[in-house]
mmCIF file of C-alpha atoms and ligand atoms in Angstrom:
data_model
loop_
_atom_site.group_PDB
_atom_site.id
_atom_site.type_symbol
_atom_site.label_atom_id
_atom_site.label_comp_id
_atom_site.label_asym_id
_atom_site.label_seq_id
_atom_site.Cartn_x
_atom_site.Cartn_y
_atom_site.Cartn_z
ATOM 1 C CA MET A 27 -24.444 78.031 16.914
ATOM 2 C CA ALA A 28 -21.139 79.467 17.461
ATOM 3 C CA ARG A 29 -17.351 78.918 15.211
ATOM 4 C CA ILE A 30 -15.522 77.806 17.794
ATOM 5 C CA ARG A 31 -12.043 79.251 17.882
ATOM 6 C CA LEU A 32 -8.700 77.325 19.468
ATOM 7 C CA ASP A 33 -6.501 80.688 19.032
ATOM 8 C CA HIS A 34 -2.587 78.455 20.804
ATOM 9 C CA ILE A 35 -3.874 77.194 23.355
ATOM 10 C CA ARG A 36 -1.458 74.741 25.659
ATOM 11 C CA HIS A 37 -2.284 73.383 28.892
ATOM 12 C CA ALA A 38 -0.391 72.501 31.582
ATOM 13 C CA TYR A 39 -1.953 71.108 35.149
ATOM 14 C CA THR A 40 0.058 72.447 36.917
ATOM 15 C CA PRO A 41 2.856 75.013 37.540
ATOM 16 C CA ASP A 42 6.410 72.588 38.035
ATOM 17 C CA LEU A 43 4.405 70.479 34.881
ATOM 18 C CA ALA A 44 5.140 73.376 32.717
ATOM 19 C CA ARG A 45 8.950 74.311 34.298
ATOM 20 C CA ALA A 46 8.776 71.102 33.446
ATOM 21 C CA GLY A 47 7.432 70.784 29.814
ATOM 22 C CA THR A 48 4.816 68.619 30.784
ATOM 23 C CA TYR A 49 2.122 69.936 28.878
ATOM 24 C CA ALA A 50 -0.873 67.412 28.757
ATOM 25 C CA LEU A 51 -1.713 70.049 25.298
ATOM 26 C CA ARG A 52 1.182 71.094 23.756
ATOM 27 C CA GLU A 53 -0.265 73.196 20.977
ATOM 28 C CA VAL A 54 -3.329 73.176 19.949
ATOM 29 C CA ASP A 55 -4.683 76.259 16.673
ATOM 30 C CA HIS A 56 -7.372 74.838 15.589
ATOM 31 C CA SER A 57 -10.728 75.912 14.008
ATOM 32 C CA PHE A 58 -14.471 73.954 14.011
ATOM 33 C CA GLU A 59 -17.181 75.621 12.198
ATOM 34 C CA ASP A 60 -20.356 76.474 13.415
ATOM 35 C CA GLY A 61 -23.060 74.074 12.418
ATOM 36 C CA GLY A 62 -19.735 71.086 12.352
ATOM 37 C CA ALA A 63 -19.967 67.636 13.900
ATOM 38 C CA TYR A 64 -16.545 66.731 14.599
ATOM 39 C CA ALA A 65 -15.567 63.934 17.026
ATOM 40 C CA LEU A 66 -12.505 64.192 18.929
ATOM 41 C CA LEU A 67 -10.558 61.373 18.192
ATOM 42 C CA GLY A 68 -7.500 59.393 20.618
ATOM 43 C CA PRO A 69 -5.836 57.004 22.902
ATOM 44 C CA SER A 70 -5.838 57.306 26.507
ATOM 45 C CA GLY A 71 -4.249 60.187 28.027
ATOM 46 C CA CYS A 72 -3.742 62.073 24.280
ATOM 47 C CA GLY A 73 -5.793 64.926 25.911
ATOM 48 C CA LYS A 74 -9.081 64.514 24.682
ATOM 49 C CA THR A 75 -11.068 65.830 27.584
ATOM 50 C CA THR A 76 -8.559 68.408 28.561
ATOM 51 C CA LEU A 77 -9.637 70.034 25.182
ATOM 52 C CA LEU A 78 -12.913 69.880 25.703
ATOM 53 C CA ASN A 79 -12.940 71.055 29.256
ATOM 54 C CA ILE A 80 -11.794 73.989 27.932
ATOM 55 C CA ILE A 81 -13.671 74.398 24.870
ATOM 56 C CA SER A 82 -16.602 74.023 28.125
ATOM 57 C CA GLY A 83 -14.613 76.491 30.223
ATOM 58 C CA LEU A 84 -15.057 74.047 32.472
ATOM 59 C CA LEU A 85 -10.314 74.262 32.873
ATOM 60 C CA THR A 86 -8.793 78.053 31.595
ATOM 61 C CA PRO A 87 -6.119 77.134 29.328
ATOM 62 C CA SER A 88 -1.765 78.289 30.628
ATOM 63 C CA GLU A 89 -1.665 79.566 27.628
ATOM 64 C CA GLY A 90 -3.847 81.176 24.206
ATOM 65 C CA HIS A 91 -7.649 81.952 23.912
ATOM 66 C CA VAL A 92 -10.750 80.056 23.303
ATOM 67 C CA ARG A 93 -13.112 82.585 20.929
ATOM 68 C CA PHE A 94 -16.933 81.888 19.910
ATOM 69 C CA ASP A 95 -17.452 84.095 17.408
ATOM 70 C CA ASP A 96 -15.566 87.154 17.842
ATOM 71 C CA ARG A 97 -15.661 87.096 21.311
ATOM 72 C CA ASP A 98 -12.876 85.935 23.917
ATOM 73 C CA VAL A 99 -14.566 83.356 26.010
ATOM 74 C CA THR A 100 -11.457 82.636 27.551
ATOM 75 C CA ARG A 101 -12.348 83.591 31.494
ATOM 76 C CA LEU A 102 -16.185 82.974 31.110
ATOM 77 C CA THR A 103 -17.966 79.843 33.430
ATOM 78 C CA PRO A 104 -19.419 77.456 31.102
ATOM 79 C CA GLU A 105 -22.146 79.200 32.285
ATOM 80 C CA ALA A 106 -21.395 82.474 30.866
ATOM 81 C CA ARG A 107 -20.059 80.583 27.418
ATOM 82 C CA ASN A 108 -23.724 78.711 27.027
ATOM 83 C CA ILE A 109 -23.089 75.640 26.201
ATOM 84 C CA ALA A 110 -25.012 72.185 26.869
ATOM 85 C CA GLN A 111 -22.217 68.935 27.946
ATOM 86 C CA VAL A 112 -23.490 65.189 28.023
ATOM 87 C CA PHE A 113 -20.938 63.155 29.867
ATOM 88 C CA GLN A 114 -19.804 59.887 30.798
ATOM 89 C CA PHE A 115 -22.056 59.167 33.733
ATOM 90 C CA PRO A 116 -25.555 60.769 33.661
ATOM 91 C CA VAL A 117 -26.248 63.660 34.986
ATOM 92 C CA ILE A 118 -29.734 63.997 36.292
ATOM 93 C CA TYR A 119 -32.262 64.560 38.794
ATOM 94 C CA ASP A 120 -33.294 61.500 40.003
ATOM 95 C CA THR A 121 -36.733 62.629 42.375
ATOM 96 C CA MET A 122 -37.851 64.308 38.819
ATOM 97 C CA THR A 123 -39.924 62.419 36.043
ATOM 98 C CA VAL A 124 -38.551 62.234 32.590
ATOM 99 C CA ARG A 125 -40.089 64.841 31.139
ATOM 100 C CA GLU A 126 -39.576 66.952 34.132
ATOM 101 C CA ASN A 127 -35.906 66.634 33.865
ATOM 102 C CA LEU A 128 -35.845 67.121 29.932
ATOM 103 C CA ALA A 129 -38.025 70.614 30.962
ATOM 104 C CA PHE A 130 -35.851 71.744 33.084
ATOM 105 C CA PRO A 131 -33.309 73.463 30.761
ATOM 106 C CA LEU A 132 -36.048 75.327 28.857
ATOM 107 C CA LYS A 133 -38.189 76.712 32.282
ATOM 108 C CA ASN A 134 -34.838 77.981 33.818
ATOM 109 C CA ARG A 135 -34.403 79.595 30.719
ATOM 110 C CA LYS A 136 -38.146 81.028 30.850
ATOM 111 C CA VAL A 137 -38.612 79.294 27.691
ATOM 112 C CA PRO A 138 -42.745 79.720 26.635
ATOM 113 C CA ALA A 139 -44.927 76.481 28.436
ATOM 114 C CA ALA A 140 -46.163 75.638 25.347
ATOM 115 C CA GLU A 141 -43.516 75.819 23.294
ATOM 116 C CA ILE A 142 -41.427 73.479 26.379
ATOM 117 C CA ARG A 143 -44.722 70.527 25.801
ATOM 118 C CA THR A 144 -43.867 70.452 21.743
ATOM 119 C CA ARG A 145 -39.637 70.206 22.340
ATOM 120 C CA VAL A 146 -40.048 67.682 25.302
ATOM 121 C CA ALA A 147 -43.038 65.757 23.390
ATOM 122 C CA ASP A 148 -40.015 65.877 20.287
ATOM 123 C CA MET A 149 -37.614 64.983 22.974
ATOM 124 C CA LEU A 150 -39.562 62.218 24.152
ATOM 125 C CA ARG A 151 -39.900 60.401 21.256
ATOM 126 C CA ARG A 152 -36.323 60.411 19.763
ATOM 127 C CA ILE A 153 -34.940 58.983 22.630
ATOM 128 C CA GLY A 154 -37.524 56.277 22.926
ATOM 129 C CA LEU A 155 -38.934 57.370 26.335
ATOM 130 C CA GLU A 156 -42.398 58.595 25.375
ATOM 131 C CA ALA A 157 -43.581 55.292 27.181
ATOM 132 C CA LYS A 158 -41.846 56.535 30.770
ATOM 133 C CA ALA A 159 -42.742 60.302 30.288
ATOM 134 C CA ASP A 160 -44.583 60.554 34.419
ATOM 135 C CA ARG A 161 -41.997 57.953 35.929
ATOM 136 C CA LYS A 162 -39.374 59.081 38.583
ATOM 137 C CA ALA A 163 -35.736 58.970 36.379
ATOM 138 C CA ARG A 164 -34.534 57.537 39.997
ATOM 139 C CA GLY A 165 -35.980 53.618 38.876
ATOM 140 C CA LEU A 166 -34.554 53.730 35.372
ATOM 141 C CA THR A 167 -32.037 51.677 33.743
ATOM 142 C CA ALA A 168 -28.892 53.164 32.955
ATOM 143 C CA ASP A 169 -29.158 53.442 29.896
ATOM 144 C CA GLU A 170 -32.701 55.086 30.113
ATOM 145 C CA LYS A 171 -31.267 57.892 32.416
ATOM 146 C CA GLN A 172 -28.212 59.090 29.587
ATOM 147 C CA LYS A 173 -30.654 58.734 26.668
ATOM 148 C CA ILE A 174 -32.415 61.402 29.175
ATOM 149 C CA SER A 175 -28.151 63.442 29.690
ATOM 150 C CA LEU A 176 -27.789 62.986 26.360
ATOM 151 C CA GLY A 177 -31.795 65.576 25.070
ATOM 152 C CA ARG A 178 -31.374 67.884 27.871
ATOM 153 C CA GLY A 179 -28.326 68.991 26.145
ATOM 154 C CA LEU A 180 -30.790 68.207 23.496
ATOM 155 C CA VAL A 181 -33.174 69.871 24.202
ATOM 156 C CA ARG A 182 -32.452 73.602 24.085
ATOM 157 C CA SER A 183 -32.398 75.947 20.992
ATOM 158 C CA ASP A 184 -30.282 78.488 22.009
ATOM 159 C CA VAL A 185 -27.089 77.105 22.897
ATOM 160 C CA ASN A 186 -23.652 77.652 21.389
ATOM 161 C CA ALA A 187 -22.441 74.167 20.861
ATOM 162 C CA ILE A 188 -22.932 71.064 22.272
ATOM 163 C CA LEU A 189 -19.720 68.834 23.745
ATOM 164 C CA PHE A 190 -20.295 65.266 24.533
ATOM 165 C CA ASP A 191 -17.811 63.635 26.826
ATOM 166 C CA GLU A 192 -17.916 59.067 25.873
ATOM 167 C CA PRO A 193 -21.860 59.291 26.062
ATOM 168 C CA LEU A 194 -22.047 56.003 24.834
ATOM 169 C CA THR A 195 -20.511 53.785 27.246
ATOM 170 C CA VAL A 196 -22.828 53.058 29.746
ATOM 171 C CA ILE A 197 -25.373 52.657 26.504
ATOM 172 C CA ASP A 198 -26.159 49.251 25.492
ATOM 173 C CA PRO A 199 -24.510 47.909 22.347
ATOM 174 C CA HIS A 200 -27.149 47.488 20.518
ATOM 175 C CA MET A 201 -28.905 50.886 21.517
ATOM 176 C CA LYS A 202 -25.323 53.390 20.469
ATOM 177 C CA TRP A 203 -25.984 52.699 17.013
ATOM 178 C CA GLN A 204 -29.258 53.976 16.813
ATOM 179 C CA LEU A 205 -28.839 56.731 19.406
ATOM 180 C CA ARG A 206 -25.611 57.593 17.446
ATOM 181 C CA SER A 207 -28.115 57.561 14.135
ATOM 182 C CA GLU A 208 -30.199 59.579 16.108
ATOM 183 C CA LEU A 209 -27.462 62.281 17.129
ATOM 184 C CA LYS A 210 -27.000 62.075 13.390
ATOM 185 C CA GLN A 211 -29.980 63.229 12.171
ATOM 186 C CA LEU A 212 -30.508 65.751 14.776
ATOM 187 C CA HIS A 213 -27.442 67.290 12.983
ATOM 188 C CA ARG A 214 -28.708 67.435 10.027
ATOM 189 C CA GLU A 215 -31.493 69.008 10.570
ATOM 190 C CA PHE A 216 -30.669 71.705 13.022
ATOM 191 C CA ALA A 217 -26.832 72.383 11.930
ATOM 192 C CA MET A 218 -25.986 72.662 16.073
ATOM 193 C CA THR A 219 -21.741 72.175 16.674
ATOM 194 C CA MET A 220 -21.564 69.508 18.331
ATOM 195 C CA VAL A 221 -17.990 67.525 19.419
ATOM 196 C CA TYR A 222 -17.764 64.423 20.713
ATOM 197 C CA VAL A 223 -14.904 62.783 22.941
ATOM 198 C CA THR A 224 -14.210 59.143 21.776
ATOM 199 C CA HIS A 225 -11.373 56.668 21.624
ATOM 200 C CA ASP A 226 -13.324 54.387 19.713
ATOM 201 C CA GLN A 227 -12.718 54.967 15.764
ATOM 202 C CA THR A 228 -15.936 52.961 14.259
ATOM 203 C CA GLU A 229 -18.400 55.772 17.233
ATOM 204 C CA ALA A 230 -15.952 58.649 15.713
ATOM 205 C CA LEU A 231 -16.398 57.537 12.151
ATOM 206 C CA THR A 232 -20.342 57.784 12.141
ATOM 207 C CA PHE A 233 -20.408 60.126 14.307
ATOM 208 C CA ALA A 234 -18.623 63.333 12.510
ATOM 209 C CA ASP A 235 -18.623 65.375 9.271
ATOM 210 C CA LYS A 236 -15.559 65.627 10.466
ATOM 211 C CA VAL A 237 -12.205 64.139 12.802
ATOM 212 C CA VAL A 238 -9.742 65.887 15.054
ATOM 213 C CA VAL A 239 -7.416 62.556 15.643
ATOM 214 C CA MET A 240 -5.443 63.431 18.967
ATOM 215 C CA HIS A 241 -1.890 61.749 19.721
ATOM 216 C CA ALA A 242 0.515 63.197 23.083
ATOM 217 C CA GLY A 243 -1.688 66.289 23.210
ATOM 218 C CA GLU A 244 -1.674 67.357 19.883
ATOM 219 C CA VAL A 245 -3.530 67.509 17.047
ATOM 220 C CA VAL A 246 -2.380 65.668 14.531
ATOM 221 C CA GLN A 247 -5.054 66.349 11.731
ATOM 222 C CA ILE A 248 -8.253 66.775 11.048
ATOM 223 C CA GLY A 249 -10.409 65.552 8.146
ATOM 224 C CA THR A 250 -13.324 63.777 6.815
ATOM 225 C CA PRO A 251 -12.927 59.758 7.391
ATOM 226 C CA GLU A 252 -11.732 59.575 3.611
ATOM 227 C CA GLU A 253 -8.719 61.893 4.125
ATOM 228 C CA LEU A 254 -7.985 60.360 7.030
ATOM 229 C CA PHE A 255 -7.885 57.210 5.282
ATOM 230 C CA GLU A 256 -6.668 57.816 1.687
ATOM 231 C CA ARG A 257 -3.444 60.336 3.574
ATOM 232 C CA PRO A 258 -2.929 60.254 6.854
ATOM 233 C CA ARG A 259 -0.674 63.371 7.208
ATOM 234 C CA HIS A 260 1.243 61.280 9.979
ATOM 235 C CA THR A 261 2.140 57.509 10.840
ATOM 236 C CA PHE A 262 -0.297 58.125 13.821
ATOM 237 C CA VAL A 263 -3.204 58.545 12.140
ATOM 238 C CA GLY A 264 -2.088 56.040 9.876
ATOM 239 C CA TYR A 265 -2.174 53.285 11.743
ATOM 240 C CA PHE A 266 -4.611 54.584 14.987
ATOM 241 C CA ILE A 267 -7.203 54.453 11.714
ATOM 242 C CA GLY A 268 -8.043 51.222 9.905
ATOM 243 C CA SER A 269 -8.341 47.452 10.781
ATOM 244 C CA PRO A 270 -5.638 46.457 9.927
ATOM 245 C CA GLY A 271 -3.898 50.248 10.689
ATOM 246 C CA MET A 272 -1.850 50.904 7.632
ATOM 247 C CA ASN A 273 1.628 49.485 7.131
ATOM 248 C CA ILE A 274 3.871 51.721 8.084
ATOM 249 C CA LEU A 275 8.034 50.320 6.477
ATOM 250 C CA PRO A 276 11.857 52.214 7.274
ATOM 251 C CA CYS A 277 13.149 52.447 4.367
ATOM 252 C CA ARG A 278 15.973 54.412 3.159
ATOM 253 C CA LEU A 279 15.206 56.372 -0.736
ATOM 254 C CA GLU A 280 17.395 55.372 -4.188
ATOM 255 C CA ASP A 281 16.789 57.055 -7.713
ATOM 256 C CA GLY A 282 13.020 57.396 -7.013
ATOM 257 C CA ALA A 283 12.398 54.165 -4.793
ATOM 258 C CA ALA A 284 12.217 53.093 -1.428
ATOM 259 C CA VAL A 285 14.221 50.689 -0.341
ATOM 260 C CA VAL A 286 12.329 48.175 2.580
ATOM 261 C CA SER A 287 14.899 45.425 4.031
ATOM 262 C CA GLY A 288 16.177 45.581 0.520
ATOM 263 C CA ALA A 289 13.375 45.279 -1.697
ATOM 264 C CA ARG A 290 12.550 48.088 -3.614
ATOM 265 C CA ILE A 291 9.414 49.535 -3.687
ATOM 266 C CA ALA A 292 9.094 52.195 -6.662
ATOM 267 C CA LEU A 293 7.632 55.701 -5.842
ATOM 268 C CA PRO A 294 6.039 56.951 -9.312
ATOM 269 C CA GLY A 295 5.645 60.931 -8.470
ATOM 270 C CA ILE A 296 6.139 61.130 -4.981
ATOM 271 C CA LEU A 297 9.405 62.906 -5.040
ATOM 272 C CA PRO A 298 11.290 62.245 -1.996
ATOM 273 C CA ALA A 299 12.061 63.933 1.072
ATOM 274 C CA ARG A 300 14.769 66.355 1.153
ATOM 275 C CA THR A 301 14.942 66.155 4.587
ATOM 276 C CA PRO A 302 17.322 64.506 6.466
ATOM 277 C CA GLY A 303 16.322 61.945 9.213
ATOM 278 C CA ARG A 304 13.907 59.159 9.418
ATOM 279 C CA ILE A 305 11.832 57.810 6.423
ATOM 280 C CA GLU A 306 8.836 55.542 6.099
ATOM 281 C CA LEU A 307 6.954 53.937 3.486
ATOM 282 C CA GLY A 308 3.053 53.593 4.814
ATOM 283 C CA VAL A 309 0.140 51.519 2.764
ATOM 284 C CA ARG A 310 -2.536 50.319 3.532
ATOM 285 C CA PRO A 311 -3.361 47.103 3.665
ATOM 286 C CA GLU A 312 -6.323 47.306 1.378
ATOM 287 C CA PHE A 313 -3.327 48.831 -1.226
ATOM 288 C CA VAL A 314 -1.419 45.422 -1.548
ATOM 289 C CA ARG A 315 -1.786 42.589 -3.437
ATOM 290 C CA ILE A 316 -0.237 39.141 -2.919
ATOM 291 C CA VAL A 317 0.828 38.240 -6.222
ATOM 292 C CA PRO A 318 2.570 34.850 -8.149
ATOM 293 C CA ARG A 319 6.193 35.069 -7.392
ATOM 294 C CA GLY A 320 8.368 37.426 -9.798
ATOM 295 C CA SER A 321 5.720 39.584 -10.336
ATOM 296 C CA GLY A 322 6.815 42.370 -6.786
ATOM 297 C CA VAL A 323 9.069 41.948 -3.887
ATOM 298 C CA PRO A 324 9.330 38.475 -1.921
ATOM 299 C CA VAL A 325 7.085 37.395 0.782
ATOM 300 C CA THR A 326 6.320 34.833 3.065
ATOM 301 C CA ILE A 327 3.139 34.185 4.243
ATOM 302 C CA ASP A 328 2.481 33.720 7.939
ATOM 303 C CA ARG A 329 -1.606 33.442 8.370
ATOM 304 C CA VAL A 330 -4.459 34.492 6.944
ATOM 305 C CA GLU A 331 -7.572 35.451 8.375
ATOM 306 C CA ASP A 332 -10.895 34.640 6.852
ATOM 307 C CA VAL A 333 -13.224 38.050 7.896
ATOM 308 C CA GLY A 334 -16.215 37.123 6.477
ATOM 309 C CA SER A 335 -16.414 38.892 3.006
ATOM 310 C CA GLU A 336 -12.099 39.698 3.184
ATOM 311 C CA ARG A 337 -9.124 37.552 4.286
ATOM 312 C CA ILE A 338 -6.395 39.697 6.282
ATOM 313 C CA VAL A 339 -2.645 37.923 5.035
ATOM 314 C CA ARG A 340 -0.575 38.777 7.533
ATOM 315 C CA ALA A 341 3.579 37.930 5.876
ATOM 316 C CA ARG A 342 6.998 39.742 6.082
ATOM 317 C CA LEU A 343 9.081 41.717 4.076
ATOM 318 C CA ASN A 344 12.678 40.307 4.607
ATOM 319 C CA GLY A 345 11.030 40.267 7.929
ATOM 320 C CA ALA A 346 9.598 43.263 8.232
ATOM 321 C CA PRO A 347 5.739 42.640 9.005
ATOM 322 C CA LEU A 348 3.044 43.570 6.569
ATOM 323 C CA SER A 349 -0.441 43.224 6.309
ATOM 324 C CA ALA A 350 -2.250 42.542 2.901
ATOM 325 C CA VAL A 351 -6.905 43.074 2.810
ATOM 326 C CA LEU A 352 -7.484 41.251 -0.098
ATOM 327 C CA ARG A 353 -11.074 39.917 -1.132
ATOM 328 C CA ASP A 354 -12.194 36.334 0.182
ATOM 329 C CA ASP A 355 -12.149 34.595 -3.520
ATOM 330 C CA ALA A 356 -8.150 36.068 -4.595
ATOM 331 C CA PRO A 357 -6.051 34.118 -5.073
ATOM 332 C CA ILE A 358 -3.800 33.444 -3.112
ATOM 333 C CA PRO A 359 -0.148 31.260 -4.396
ATOM 334 C CA ALA A 360 2.045 28.925 -2.656
ATOM 335 C CA GLU A 361 4.986 31.036 -3.334
ATOM 336 C CA ALA A 362 4.015 34.892 -3.231
ATOM 337 C CA ASP A 363 5.424 38.631 -4.148
ATOM 338 C CA ALA A 364 3.680 41.826 -2.559
ATOM 339 C CA SER A 365 3.130 44.727 -4.929
ATOM 340 C CA PHE A 366 1.679 47.897 -4.382
ATOM 341 C CA ALA A 367 -1.556 49.769 -6.204
ATOM 342 C CA PRO A 368 0.946 53.594 -6.661
ATOM 343 C CA GLU A 369 -2.151 55.792 -5.484
ATOM 344 C CA GLY A 370 -1.959 53.679 -1.894
ATOM 345 C CA LEU A 371 1.899 54.939 -1.383
ATOM 346 C CA ASN A 372 2.696 57.603 1.205
ATOM 347 C CA LEU A 373 6.111 58.517 2.415
ATOM 348 C CA TYR A 374 6.515 59.948 5.474
ATOM 349 C CA ALA A 375 9.843 61.994 6.962
ATOM 350 C CA GLU A 376 10.135 61.883 10.841
ATOM 351 C CA SER A 377 6.319 60.789 10.844
ATOM 352 C CA TRP A 378 5.008 63.366 8.552
ATOM 353 C CA LEU A 379 3.109 62.900 4.920
ATOM 354 C CA VAL A 380 6.103 64.270 2.538
ATOM 355 C CA GLU A 381 3.626 65.952 -0.259
ATOM 356 C CA ARG A 382 3.852 64.944 -3.753
ATOM 357 C CA ASP A 383 6.044 68.198 -3.812
ATOM 358 C CA GLY A 384 7.995 67.032 -1.626
ATOM 359 C CA ARG A 385 6.842 69.540 1.514
ATOM 360 C CA LEU A 386 6.719 68.182 4.327
ATOM 361 C CA ALA A 387 2.399 68.550 5.564
ATOM 362 C CA HIS A 388 3.752 69.882 9.123
ATOM 363 C CA GLY A 389 5.370 72.760 10.596
HETATM 364 P P1 LIG B 415 -9.212 59.263 28.301
HETATM 365 O O1 LIG B 415 -9.899 58.742 26.874
HETATM 366 O O2 LIG B 415 -8.478 58.318 28.885
HETATM 367 O O3 LIG B 415 -10.307 60.078 29.254
HETATM 368 P P2 LIG B 415 -8.327 61.810 27.434
HETATM 369 O O4 LIG B 415 -7.420 61.683 25.924
HETATM 370 O O5 LIG B 415 -9.338 62.387 27.755
HETATM 371 O O6 LIG B 415 -8.324 60.394 27.647
HETATM 372 P P3 LIG B 415 -6.989 63.719 29.508
HETATM 373 O O7 LIG B 415 -7.898 62.952 29.814
HETATM 374 O O8 LIG B 415 -6.836 65.045 28.761
HETATM 375 O O9 LIG B 415 -6.637 62.776 27.938
HETATM 376 O O10 LIG B 415 -5.228 63.919 29.709
HETATM 377 C C1 LIG B 415 -4.211 64.812 29.287
HETATM 378 C C2 LIG B 415 -3.342 64.332 30.334
HETATM 379 O O11 LIG B 415 -3.362 65.053 31.034
HETATM 380 C C3 LIG B 415 -2.930 62.836 30.622
HETATM 381 O O12 LIG B 415 -1.898 62.311 29.935
HETATM 382 C C4 LIG B 415 -3.091 62.647 32.382
HETATM 383 O O13 LIG B 415 -2.767 62.018 32.537
HETATM 384 C C5 LIG B 415 -3.479 63.579 32.200
HETATM 385 N N1 LIG B 415 -4.070 65.128 33.372
HETATM 386 C C6 LIG B 415 -5.255 64.617 32.921
HETATM 387 N N2 LIG B 415 -6.288 65.622 34.406
HETATM 388 C C7 LIG B 415 -5.269 65.991 35.261
HETATM 389 C C8 LIG B 415 -5.161 66.398 36.004
HETATM 390 N N3 LIG B 415 -6.452 66.880 36.631
HETATM 391 N N4 LIG B 415 -3.347 66.843 37.189
HETATM 392 C C9 LIG B 415 -2.734 66.418 35.996
HETATM 393 N N5 LIG B 415 -2.715 65.566 35.350
HETATM 394 C C10 LIG B 415 -3.576 65.322 34.397
#
């Protein structure tokens, strides 16, 4: 397995697009550590597949270099990079049996027959297809075929990395959870470098040690699920991760407080940004309390949604929308104020987090 270094990568699909400044990837300068499990997460069109294809060698970036450990692989083919890939739709041989499909990548690499038998038997068990091992792939269901694709990617031990592009799209919802746990288990056992593209935050947060959040052709944050939740570096991470997402409240700064639609919210420990420009206060709904009138800033409650053990309060703070997540037994006064847990307050300047020392998280 290898460390993957993305050294100032930019990509435009045509020279005309580059001239117009329309880059599918604007600037990516990050490393994926050897043996890490990463998810590339972001909405449709943010550049996830473009980045994955640059790592695999299906695409050559317009600018920058890809390195596996210290080796520059920017111009090498996928085969020469020794990468295993699992795509959205199954890539298997219909006329071969399940067992033959799994053995194929190993035979190609001249792995000894006894080792092939052991590895294939192990993989058949992991993907739950032992009973169908000698059936032709042709007659199997879409999710069984995709399990073979996953198995073919995972059966090799000599790859530099395994790349997954939304591999569970065709899998039955009940099976998704099981296969994701199986992937995580394989990662724990063999410490493979895995990069997994998805637009589904649950999939990303449960699979990956580190989630790479992408937005408009840029990586806006790489972090553990906790880091993305507690300290989003960009307002996009705040509202994209979490359900409901972070409240992003336009504000101005005045004497150590944020003024949101005329209401003052004290900012203990957060130095005001000196940067001129758009300032916003970010607070996750889990850090908003609904308290009796007179103990916070006045809000109007629009509705309360019951979601099992919690309730989501949809309110307005002088007209600005504000969500709060409360325990289902927390009282909700008729005349309500909102108060904010100080540790949950984050300040953003031009969408980037203002660190506690007043510096911007970006640039
Ligand atoms: P999705 O989740 O929908 O697959 P994505 O995050 O993987 O989206 P990409 O497919 O990498 O995003 O696309 C990034 C940008 O590049 C988009 O604006 C897309 O329209 C553009 N793009 C992708 N492929 C091409 C191509 N072959 N030619 C021109 N533009 C492309």
